[in-house]
């Protein structure tokens, strides 16, 4: 077996269906006779059916760069499938008949209906699917391999993308892996060409964009460009995922487009401790992973590496232009594009992003700076969390803030942890003034306003956790924004905003509705939002009831067009 997880949670990963469950599945599945050696699914093939073994047995084998490994043998009462089966995207394993007999083939549509209507089977399937994906990721065995350097920003970008999308891949660090030259020679790749993604059939991609990776690995379900969706959710952070779960569970046709990976800012948090229901805390990635699965269970389609470039708001249905050149059409839109950290005004900052300058503090970044002295810039909760988390593996953590202290900006529980941790030093009224290094950050200079002194230090990791700016550039000219670029909604919209927008409806905008009818804004991107996971989730779920109302108004002229 490839890893411990398979051993520890084997029973939950591969549970036996009861006779009553088999009978219910028998009523919706097709009976298919099987013969020894039949191949039911190839790796990389889109799952059309989920297979349940009635008689005989199936081998589930995982191909990898170092050969194929049989993960398990399915016997009568067992079922195949994992998260990709539910998403309708290609899976990772070979499903071969070991001993002929019979299987039940459950189609994708029937599977989705089943997990929404049969609570008992849904629980068994969903748990198994999630654990099987976790097992695949933890196995480190895959026919996708990323060759890259820990000192390269492009490598970090791809690793983050694959990791945050829970995609199993083999990671080869060209700086430390002993076999690296053999691999480079085998795939005819030069050291200067990394990062390189090697996929099925030995296909090589040199320094690909995340869009190319998503396309190559077929990470997204197929999208019908001519379809008008009831609602398109833009952004799959906590707000967007909550909107997707509620909208899909209420029967709406939902498409989520996400520029990177699900989870948003929360997905970059090592541990969220104040989200209701998780007394011991939960990592942002785990929270996002659960929400993503939940949205897919209810039938939402989620497309990653799909950045909304522009909203065409002249007429309804609205059209969203996507970065890969495609468009999607929507009767209503939920804008959940959140915010990103503000950069420091340092001239060579961009050169070190991912090569010493980081915007997230997850286990991945923590590994890069183990036993080192590091800097966290910022005085908010995200900075506090990052400092406390990183202090467990780093030699010394310096927190730098421009303010006099943390009391105004950080939760009390985090301030106490910082004060009590001998590995963390707080520098108030201090700013970074210079970054040093060639390809990777090797040192910084900071200035303290009180002493008037500047100091330089050999530091190779700086975590920037400063204030946020909203991701609203793609909405240019379509919705009213406040003076910082956040989206005004509901009663915050002023009469002049509505008149400038040509608002025609006899009603005022709904709660969370923008100055454009049927377009809603939720979470951190919204003017006046609270900038917390719970608030984002709350807003994403609340707005769905107003989406229903907006859908009922579709035939009414809602906006006076500028040209009219
Ligand atoms: C490190 C860190 C730790 C935190 N810890 C906590 C905590 O402990 N407790 C707490 O309550 N809050 C915490 N927060 C704050 C919390 O994460 C945010 O308030 C929350 O994530 C906001 O959710 P959102 O969905 O509105 O936006 P975001 O999380 O910002 O998500 C927006 C999503 O939209 C996508 N996007 C952006 N532009 C586009 C586009 N044009 N097209 C398609 N997609 C796009 C982004 O890629 C992103 O995935 C933390 C934040 C950070 C960064």
Coordinates of C-alpha atoms in Angstrom, one line a residue, residues 205-406:
X205 CA 5.6 21.4 -20.4
X206 CA 8.3 23.9 -19.7
X207 CA 7.3 26.7 -17.3
X208 CA 3.6 26.4 -18.0
X209 CA 0.9 28.8 -16.8
X210 CA -1.6 27.5 -14.3
X211 CA -4.2 27.8 -17.2
X212 CA -2.1 25.4 -19.3
X213 CA -1.6 23.1 -16.3
X214 CA -5.4 22.9 -15.6
X215 CA -6.0 22.3 -19.3
X216 CA -3.3 19.7 -19.7
X217 CA -4.3 17.8 -16.6
X218 CA -8.0 18.2 -17.5
X219 CA -8.8 19.5 -14.1
X220 CA -12.1 21.2 -15.1
X221 CA -15.4 19.8 -16.1
X222 CA -16.4 20.7 -19.7
X223 CA -18.1 24.0 -20.1
X224 CA -20.9 24.8 -22.5
X225 CA -20.1 28.3 -23.8
X226 CA -23.6 28.8 -25.2
X227 CA -25.5 28.0 -21.9
X228 CA -27.0 30.7 -19.8
X229 CA -26.4 29.8 -16.2
X230 CA -28.9 30.8 -13.5
X231 CA -25.9 32.1 -11.5
X232 CA -22.2 32.5 -12.2
X233 CA -20.2 32.9 -9.0
X234 CA -16.8 34.6 -9.6
X235 CA -14.2 33.6 -7.0
X236 CA -14.1 30.4 -4.9
X237 CA -13.0 31.8 -1.6
X238 CA -15.3 31.2 1.5
X239 CA -17.9 33.6 0.2
X240 CA -18.0 32.1 -3.3
X241 CA -18.1 28.5 -2.1
X242 CA -20.9 29.3 0.4
X243 CA -22.9 30.9 -2.4
X244 CA -22.3 27.9 -4.6
X245 CA -23.4 25.4 -1.9
X246 CA -26.6 27.2 -1.2
X247 CA -27.5 28.1 -4.8
X248 CA -26.8 24.5 -6.0
X249 CA -28.6 22.9 -3.1
X250 CA -31.6 25.1 -3.9
X251 CA -31.8 23.7 -7.4
X252 CA -30.1 26.6 -9.3
X253 CA -27.7 25.9 -12.2
X254 CA -24.4 27.2 -10.8
X255 CA -21.0 27.7 -12.4
X256 CA -18.1 28.9 -10.3
X257 CA -15.1 30.4 -12.0
X258 CA -11.9 30.7 -9.9
X259 CA -8.7 32.4 -11.0
X260 CA -6.5 30.1 -9.1
X261 CA -7.5 27.4 -6.6
X262 CA -10.5 27.1 -4.2
X263 CA -10.1 28.6 -0.7
X264 CA -9.1 32.2 -1.5
X265 CA -7.2 34.0 1.3
X266 CA -8.6 31.5 3.8
X267 CA -7.0 28.7 1.8
X268 CA -3.6 30.2 2.6
X269 CA -4.1 30.1 6.4
X270 CA -2.4 27.4 8.3
X271 CA -5.1 27.3 11.0
X272 CA -8.4 29.2 11.4
X273 CA -9.4 29.0 15.1
X274 CA -12.3 31.4 15.3
X275 CA -14.6 29.8 12.7
X276 CA -17.7 28.4 14.4
X277 CA -17.8 24.7 14.9
X278 CA -14.1 24.0 14.8
X279 CA -12.9 24.3 18.4
X280 CA -9.5 22.9 17.7
X281 CA -9.1 25.0 14.5
X282 CA -9.0 24.0 10.9
X283 CA -6.5 24.7 8.2
X284 CA -7.8 26.9 5.4
X285 CA -7.1 24.2 2.8
X286 CA -9.2 21.6 4.7
X287 CA -12.1 24.0 5.1
X288 CA -12.0 24.9 1.4
X289 CA -11.6 21.3 0.4
X290 CA -14.8 20.4 2.4
X291 CA -16.7 23.3 1.0
X292 CA -15.7 22.5 -2.6
X293 CA -16.8 18.9 -2.2
X294 CA -20.1 20.0 -0.7
X295 CA -20.8 22.4 -3.6
X296 CA -20.0 19.6 -6.1
X297 CA -22.3 17.2 -4.2
X298 CA -25.1 19.6 -4.9
X299 CA -24.2 19.9 -8.5
X300 CA -22.2 23.1 -8.8
X301 CA -19.6 23.1 -11.6
X302 CA -16.3 24.6 -10.4
X303 CA -13.7 25.7 -12.9
X304 CA -10.2 26.5 -11.6
X305 CA -7.4 28.6 -13.3
X306 CA -10.3 30.6 -14.9
X307 CA -9.9 34.3 -14.3
X308 CA -12.8 36.6 -15.0
X309 CA -11.2 39.4 -17.2
X310 CA -14.3 41.5 -17.9
X311 CA -18.0 41.7 -17.2
X312 CA -20.0 42.7 -20.2
X313 CA -22.9 44.4 -18.5
X314 CA -24.6 46.2 -21.3
X315 CA -27.3 43.6 -21.6
X316 CA -28.8 40.7 -19.8
X317 CA -28.0 37.8 -19.6
X318 CA -24.6 39.1 -18.6
X319 CA -21.5 37.8 -20.2
X320 CA -18.2 37.2 -18.4
X321 CA -15.0 37.1 -20.5
X322 CA -12.5 34.5 -19.1
X323 CA -8.7 34.7 -19.3
X324 CA -8.5 31.7 -21.8
X325 CA -10.6 33.6 -24.3
X326 CA -13.9 31.8 -23.5
X327 CA -17.0 33.5 -22.3
X328 CA -19.7 32.4 -19.9
X329 CA -23.3 33.7 -19.7
X330 CA -25.3 34.4 -16.6
X331 CA -28.7 35.5 -15.6
X332 CA -27.3 36.6 -12.3
X333 CA -23.7 37.0 -11.0
X334 CA -22.3 36.7 -7.6
X335 CA -19.0 38.6 -7.3
X336 CA -16.9 37.0 -4.6
X337 CA -13.4 37.9 -5.8
X338 CA -12.2 39.0 -2.4
X339 CA -9.0 41.0 -1.9
X340 CA -5.3 40.6 -2.0
X341 CA -2.5 41.8 0.1
X342 CA -1.1 45.3 -0.6
X343 CA 2.5 45.2 -1.7
X344 CA 5.2 47.2 -0.1
X345 CA 6.6 50.1 -2.1
X346 CA 10.0 48.5 -2.7
X347 CA 11.5 48.7 -6.2
X348 CA 12.8 45.1 -6.5
X349 CA 9.9 43.4 -4.6
X350 CA 8.5 41.7 -7.7
X351 CA 11.8 39.9 -8.3
X352 CA 11.6 38.1 -5.0
X353 CA 8.0 37.0 -5.0
X354 CA 8.0 33.3 -4.3
X355 CA 11.8 33.5 -3.9
X356 CA 11.9 34.9 -0.4
X357 CA 8.8 37.1 -0.4
X358 CA 5.6 35.1 0.4
X359 CA 2.0 36.0 0.8
X360 CA 0.8 32.8 2.5
X361 CA 2.1 30.9 5.5
X362 CA 1.0 27.3 5.0
X363 CA 3.0 24.1 5.7
X364 CA 4.5 24.5 2.2
X365 CA 6.2 27.9 2.9
X366 CA 7.0 26.8 6.5
X367 CA 9.2 24.0 5.1
X368 CA 11.1 26.5 3.0
X369 CA 12.2 28.5 6.0
X370 CA 12.7 25.8 8.7
X371 CA 15.2 26.8 11.4
X372 CA 15.7 30.2 9.8
X373 CA 15.2 33.8 11.0
X374 CA 12.3 35.3 9.2
X375 CA 10.1 38.5 9.1
X376 CA 6.4 38.8 9.1
X377 CA 5.1 42.3 8.0
X378 CA 1.7 43.3 9.2
X379 CA -0.4 43.7 12.3
X380 CA -3.7 42.0 11.5
X381 CA -4.9 38.6 12.5
X382 CA -3.4 37.0 9.4
X383 CA 0.1 38.3 10.4
X384 CA -0.4 37.1 14.0
X385 CA -1.4 33.7 12.9
X386 CA 1.4 33.4 10.5
X387 CA 4.0 34.5 13.1
X388 CA 2.7 32.0 15.7
X389 CA 2.5 29.2 13.2
X390 CA 6.0 29.9 11.7
X391 CA 7.6 30.3 15.1
X392 CA 7.1 26.6 15.7
X393 CA 9.6 25.7 13.0
X394 CA 11.7 28.9 12.6
X395 CA 14.6 30.0 14.8
X396 CA 13.3 33.6 15.2
X397 CA 10.3 35.5 13.9
X398 CA 10.3 39.3 13.6
X399 CA 6.9 41.0 13.3
X400 CA 7.2 44.4 11.8
X401 CA 4.3 47.0 12.1
X402 CA 4.1 50.7 11.3
X403 CA 1.7 51.2 14.3
X404 CA 2.6 51.6 18.0
X405 CA 1.4 48.1 18.8
X406 CA -1.0 45.4 17.8

